[in-house]
Short mmCIF file of C-alpha atoms in Angstrom, two decimals:
data_model
loop_
_atom_site.label_atom_id
_atom_site.label_comp_id
_atom_site.label_asym_id
_atom_site.label_seq_id
_atom_site.Cartn_x
_atom_site.Cartn_y
_atom_site.Cartn_z
CA MET D 507 41.66 -38.14 25.93
CA THR D 508 37.98 -37.18 26.03
CA ALA D 509 37.72 -37.39 22.24
CA TRP D 510 39.48 -40.76 22.22
CA LEU D 511 37.11 -42.16 24.87
CA ALA D 512 34.12 -40.82 22.94
CA ARG D 513 35.32 -42.55 19.75
CA ARG D 514 35.83 -45.82 21.64
CA GLN D 515 32.37 -45.55 23.15
CA LEU D 516 30.73 -44.90 19.78
CA SER D 517 32.65 -47.78 18.21
CA ALA D 518 31.66 -50.12 21.06
CA GLU D 519 27.99 -49.18 20.73
CA ARG D 520 28.04 -49.66 16.95
CA ASP D 521 29.70 -53.07 17.27
CA ALA D 522 27.25 -54.03 20.03
CA ARG D 523 24.28 -53.29 17.76
CA VAL D 524 25.79 -55.42 14.99
CA ARG D 525 26.36 -58.33 17.40
CA THR D 526 22.83 -58.07 18.76
CA THR D 527 21.38 -58.19 15.24
CA LEU D 528 23.59 -61.13 14.32
CA LEU D 529 22.64 -63.10 17.42
CA THR D 530 18.94 -62.41 16.78
CA GLU D 531 19.29 -64.00 13.34
CA ILE D 532 21.00 -67.05 14.83
CA LEU D 533 18.40 -67.47 17.57
CA GLU D 534 15.50 -67.15 15.14
CA HIS D 535 16.79 -69.50 12.43
CA GLY D 536 18.99 -72.03 14.27
CA ASN D 537 20.60 -74.57 11.94
CA ALA D 538 18.79 -72.92 9.00
CA ILE D 539 20.78 -69.68 9.14
CA SER D 540 21.81 -68.23 5.81
CA GLU D 541 25.33 -68.58 4.45
CA SER D 542 25.90 -64.82 4.79
CA ILE D 543 24.93 -64.87 8.50
CA GLU D 544 27.25 -67.82 9.08
CA GLU D 545 30.08 -65.97 7.33
CA GLN D 546 29.46 -62.86 9.44
CA ALA D 547 29.49 -64.93 12.62
CA VAL D 548 32.71 -66.67 11.68
CA SER D 549 34.29 -63.32 10.76
CA ALA D 550 33.28 -62.03 14.19
CA GLY D 551 35.11 -64.96 15.78
CA TRP D 552 31.95 -66.76 16.92
CA GLN D 553 31.98 -70.52 17.26
CA LEU D 554 28.72 -71.94 15.92
CA PHE D 555 29.48 -75.66 15.86
CA GLY D 556 30.37 -77.95 18.73
CA TRP D 557 29.00 -78.13 22.27
CA HIS D 558 27.90 -74.81 23.75
CA ILE D 559 27.14 -73.71 27.31
CA GLY D 560 25.29 -70.41 27.56
CA VAL D 561 25.88 -67.70 30.16
CA HIS D 562 23.56 -64.77 30.85
CA LEU D 563 24.26 -61.83 33.17
CA THR D 564 22.06 -59.04 34.46
CA PHE D 565 23.12 -55.98 36.44
CA ALA D 566 20.88 -54.21 38.94
CA GLU D 567 21.04 -50.48 39.57
CA PRO D 568 23.46 -48.84 39.80
CA ALA D 569 24.49 -50.75 36.68
CA PRO D 570 27.48 -49.93 34.45
CA ARG D 571 26.34 -46.97 32.36
CA SER D 572 27.84 -47.71 28.96
CA THR D 573 28.47 -50.56 26.55
CA LEU D 574 32.21 -49.95 26.83
CA ALA D 575 32.07 -50.07 30.63
CA VAL D 576 30.19 -53.38 30.63
CA GLU D 577 32.47 -54.95 28.03
CA THR D 578 35.54 -53.89 29.99
CA LEU D 579 34.06 -55.35 33.16
CA LEU D 580 33.08 -58.64 31.50
CA ALA D 581 36.51 -59.02 29.92
CA ASP D 582 37.86 -59.61 33.43
CA LEU D 583 35.52 -62.59 33.78
CA ALA D 584 36.32 -64.35 30.52
CA LYS D 585 39.58 -66.06 31.41
CA PRO D 586 40.21 -69.84 31.47
CA PRO D 587 38.47 -72.03 32.45
CA LEU D 588 35.63 -69.58 31.71
CA THR D 589 36.65 -68.95 28.09
CA LEU D 590 33.61 -67.07 26.82
CA GLY D 591 33.15 -65.94 23.27
CA THR D 592 31.90 -62.51 22.35
CA VAL D 593 29.49 -61.02 24.88
CA VAL D 594 26.26 -59.77 23.29
CA GLU D 595 23.93 -57.14 24.72
CA ARG D 596 20.27 -58.15 24.92
CA ALA D 597 17.07 -56.54 26.17
CA ASP D 598 17.50 -57.82 29.71
CA GLY D 599 21.25 -58.29 30.08
CA TRP D 600 24.28 -59.79 28.40
CA SER D 601 24.74 -63.24 26.85
CA ALA D 602 27.72 -65.30 25.79
CA TRP D 603 28.64 -68.93 25.41
CA THR D 604 31.64 -71.18 25.74
CA THR D 605 32.25 -73.89 23.12
CA SER D 606 34.10 -77.20 23.11
CA ARG D 607 34.55 -79.87 20.45
CA ASP D 608 33.62 -82.76 22.73
CA GLU D 609 30.51 -83.07 24.87
CA PRO D 610 31.20 -81.57 28.33
CA GLY D 611 30.96 -83.76 31.40
CA PRO D 612 27.88 -83.67 33.67
CA ASP D 613 29.48 -81.26 36.15
CA HIS D 614 31.09 -78.88 33.67
CA ALA D 615 28.26 -76.32 33.78
CA ARG D 616 28.32 -76.37 37.59
CA THR D 617 32.08 -75.77 37.52
CA LEU D 618 31.62 -72.78 35.20
CA ALA D 619 28.92 -71.40 37.51
CA ARG D 620 31.24 -71.66 40.52
CA VAL D 621 34.10 -69.97 38.66
CA LEU D 622 31.78 -67.22 37.46
CA GLU D 623 30.44 -66.62 40.96
CA THR D 624 33.95 -66.42 42.41
CA ARG D 625 35.00 -63.84 39.82
CA LEU D 626 31.83 -61.80 40.24
CA ARG D 627 32.34 -61.71 43.99
CA HIS D 628 35.88 -60.50 43.40
CA LEU D 629 34.56 -57.74 41.16
CA ASN D 630 31.95 -56.88 43.78
CA SER D 631 34.67 -56.53 46.41
CA ARG D 632 36.52 -54.09 44.13
CA GLN D 633 33.36 -52.22 43.14
CA PRO D 634 31.04 -52.14 46.18
CA GLY D 635 27.45 -51.74 45.11
CA LEU D 636 27.86 -53.75 41.91
CA THR D 637 24.94 -56.17 41.92
CA CYS D 638 24.89 -58.97 39.38
CA ALA D 639 22.83 -62.11 38.77
CA ALA D 640 23.95 -64.75 36.31
CA GLY D 641 22.70 -68.02 34.90
CA VAL D 642 24.45 -70.93 33.20
CA GLY D 643 22.63 -73.18 30.74
CA ALA D 644 23.08 -76.87 29.96
CA PRO D 645 25.36 -78.14 27.16
CA GLN D 646 23.68 -78.00 23.74
CA ARG D 647 25.00 -78.80 20.29
CA ASP D 648 25.63 -76.73 17.15
CA VAL D 649 23.82 -73.60 15.98
CA ALA D 650 20.34 -74.55 17.21
CA GLY D 651 21.84 -75.44 20.56
CA ILE D 652 23.01 -71.84 21.07
CA ALA D 653 19.40 -70.65 21.29
CA THR D 654 18.48 -73.43 23.72
CA THR D 655 21.38 -73.00 26.12
CA LEU D 656 21.07 -69.19 26.13
CA SER D 657 17.35 -69.47 26.88
CA GLN D 658 18.17 -71.80 29.78
CA ALA D 659 20.83 -69.38 31.02
CA ARG D 660 18.28 -66.54 31.04
CA GLN D 661 15.90 -68.70 33.05
CA ALA D 662 18.63 -69.46 35.59
CA ALA D 663 19.56 -65.76 35.75
CA SER D 664 15.92 -64.86 36.52
CA ILE D 665 15.91 -67.27 39.46
CA ALA D 666 19.27 -65.91 40.65
CA ALA D 667 18.08 -62.29 40.43
CA ALA D 668 15.04 -63.10 42.56
CA GLU D 669 17.32 -64.13 45.43
CA GLY D 670 18.19 -60.48 46.02
CA ALA D 671 21.86 -61.15 46.83
CA PRO D 672 24.61 -58.76 45.63
CA VAL D 673 26.04 -61.64 43.58
CA ALA D 674 23.98 -64.71 42.66
CA VAL D 675 24.79 -67.36 40.07
CA ARG D 676 22.63 -70.39 39.28
CA ALA D 677 23.18 -73.30 36.89
CA LEU D 678 20.12 -74.69 35.14
CA GLN D 679 20.70 -78.23 36.38
CA ASP D 680 20.64 -77.00 40.00
CA LEU D 681 17.35 -75.10 39.78
CA GLY D 682 15.14 -78.08 40.57
CA ALA D 683 11.71 -77.02 41.77
CA SER D 684 12.69 -73.36 41.39
CA ARG D 685 11.92 -73.66 37.67
CA LEU D 686 8.25 -73.86 38.59
CA LEU D 687 8.49 -70.21 39.65
CA LEU D 688 9.68 -68.96 36.27
CA GLY D 689 6.11 -68.37 35.15
CA TRP D 690 5.73 -65.79 37.91
CA TYR D 691 9.19 -64.25 37.60
CA THR D 692 8.87 -63.66 33.85
CA SER D 693 5.18 -62.74 33.72
CA GLY D 694 4.44 -59.11 32.95
CA ALA D 695 0.94 -59.50 34.39
CA PHE D 696 2.22 -60.85 37.71
CA HIS D 697 4.94 -58.20 37.81
CA ASP D 698 2.25 -55.52 37.58
CA TYR D 699 0.15 -57.28 40.20
CA ALA D 700 3.16 -57.55 42.53
CA ARG D 701 3.71 -53.79 42.34
CA GLN D 702 0.03 -53.12 43.01
CA LEU D 703 0.01 -55.52 45.95
CA LEU D 704 3.10 -54.00 47.55
CA GLU D 705 2.38 -50.41 46.53
CA PRO D 706 1.52 -49.26 50.10
CA LEU D 707 5.02 -50.29 51.17
CA LEU D 708 6.74 -49.02 48.02
CA ASP D 709 5.16 -45.59 48.55
CA GLU D 710 6.55 -45.30 52.08
CA PRO D 711 9.31 -42.64 52.29
CA GLU D 712 11.46 -45.07 54.26
CA THR D 713 12.38 -48.57 53.08
CA GLU D 714 12.46 -50.28 56.49
CA LEU D 715 9.00 -51.83 56.12
CA LEU D 716 9.76 -53.51 52.80
CA LYS D 717 13.13 -54.76 54.05
CA THR D 718 11.52 -56.02 57.25
CA LEU D 719 8.83 -57.91 55.34
CA GLU D 720 11.43 -59.56 53.10
CA ALA D 721 13.60 -60.57 56.05
CA TYR D 722 10.58 -61.76 58.05
CA LEU D 723 9.25 -64.01 55.29
CA ASP D 724 12.71 -65.33 54.39
CA ARG D 725 13.22 -66.36 58.03
CA ALA D 726 10.01 -68.34 58.44
CA CYS D 727 8.27 -65.41 60.18
CA SER D 728 10.60 -65.50 63.17
CA ALA D 729 10.71 -62.07 64.83
CA MET D 730 13.84 -63.05 66.74
CA HIS D 731 15.81 -64.16 63.65
CA THR D 732 14.55 -61.15 61.67
CA ALA D 733 15.64 -58.77 64.43
CA ARG D 734 19.08 -60.37 64.47
CA ALA D 735 19.41 -60.06 60.68
CA LEU D 736 18.33 -56.41 60.66
CA GLY D 737 20.20 -55.41 63.79
CA VAL D 738 17.10 -54.12 65.60
CA HIS D 739 15.12 -55.09 68.69
CA ARG D 740 12.55 -57.87 68.43
CA ASN D 741 9.79 -55.50 69.51
CA THR D 742 10.70 -53.20 66.62
CA VAL D 743 10.13 -56.06 64.20
CA SER D 744 6.75 -56.83 65.77
CA LEU D 745 5.67 -53.19 65.49
CA ARG D 746 6.76 -53.02 61.85
CA ILE D 747 4.93 -56.25 60.98
CA SER D 748 1.78 -54.87 62.59
CA LYS D 749 2.08 -51.69 60.50
CA ILE D 750 2.72 -53.76 57.36
CA GLU D 751 -0.45 -55.77 57.94
CA THR D 752 -2.42 -52.55 58.40
CA LEU D 753 -1.05 -50.95 55.23
CA LEU D 754 -1.60 -54.07 53.13
CA GLY D 755 -4.95 -54.91 54.67
CA ALA D 756 -3.83 -58.50 55.16
CA THR D 757 -2.71 -60.78 57.98
CA LEU D 758 0.55 -62.70 57.80
CA SER D 759 -0.93 -65.49 59.90
CA ARG D 760 -2.45 -66.94 56.72
CA SER D 761 -0.14 -69.22 54.75
CA ASP D 762 -1.58 -68.22 51.37
CA THR D 763 -0.98 -64.53 52.16
CA ARG D 764 2.63 -65.23 53.12
CA LEU D 765 3.23 -67.22 49.92
CA THR D 766 1.68 -64.51 47.72
CA LEU D 767 3.73 -61.75 49.33
CA GLN D 768 6.94 -63.76 49.12
CA LEU D 769 6.37 -64.43 45.41
CA ALA D 770 5.56 -60.74 44.84
CA LEU D 771 8.78 -59.68 46.56
CA ARG D 772 10.84 -62.10 44.50
CA VAL D 773 9.23 -60.92 41.27
CA LEU D 774 10.22 -57.34 42.10
CA ARG D 775 13.74 -58.46 42.97
CA ALA D 776 14.01 -60.14 39.56
CA GLY D 777 13.28 -56.80 37.90
CA VAL D 778 11.44 -56.04 34.67
CA PRO D 779 10.23 -59.32 33.11
CA GLN D 780 11.97 -60.48 29.97
CA ASP D 781 10.09 -61.19 26.77
CA SER D 782 8.79 -64.68 26.17
CA GLY D 783 11.04 -65.31 23.18
CA GLN D 784 14.54 -66.70 23.03
#
């Protein structure tokens, strides 16, 4: 059994590398892909022509540890109406797309996002601790459209990851003003700055201060609502906020300080920034 599992794992990793390379070629060349790449994609069962809607998923720690484990997990998600094609591993997560001959209706992407969220919550209930953020792109056409919709799905997944919920799914068309924050969420420079800014709290042996700051800012700086969310006394929250201000050398009475800290916290929630390419 151990040998059989090892062979399956090696086979899954080899196939995953091939799919990643193939998708990279498609994303880089769009409608100008070579005939050999198109043949490989068709042989792999990929649909290149028609209307595509991209999906991108990221897993926070503790994440599934192997390619085989992730593919097995994602197979449970890809059932009608969420009929995804092959899932491809990328630097910051996993991408796939669903394809239809006719242009999808205006609410189709939202429907897919709701179905995906329902299934991820079901998985989370079966595997407590599984934390996943996902994004759904807008419908795009033919080979070049695959790159566009997958890029949009990654953007939506970045916004979802910053929410810090065990399961969060966002569709591109529902992001609205949140898209303005993508520059911060995906910026390596701001990610480094966020860690430096919050370092006094990250270095604390206990995590209560960081959790308290997040809850406090997310609840409009209400000590009462924060205490209720954390299950502690209101005075405890006030004492922690005072210690936070001392450690950070800043006062939360200033609106610009609150905004900066909230952005920094969301950047850290979103994880390591993705590259700027497709």
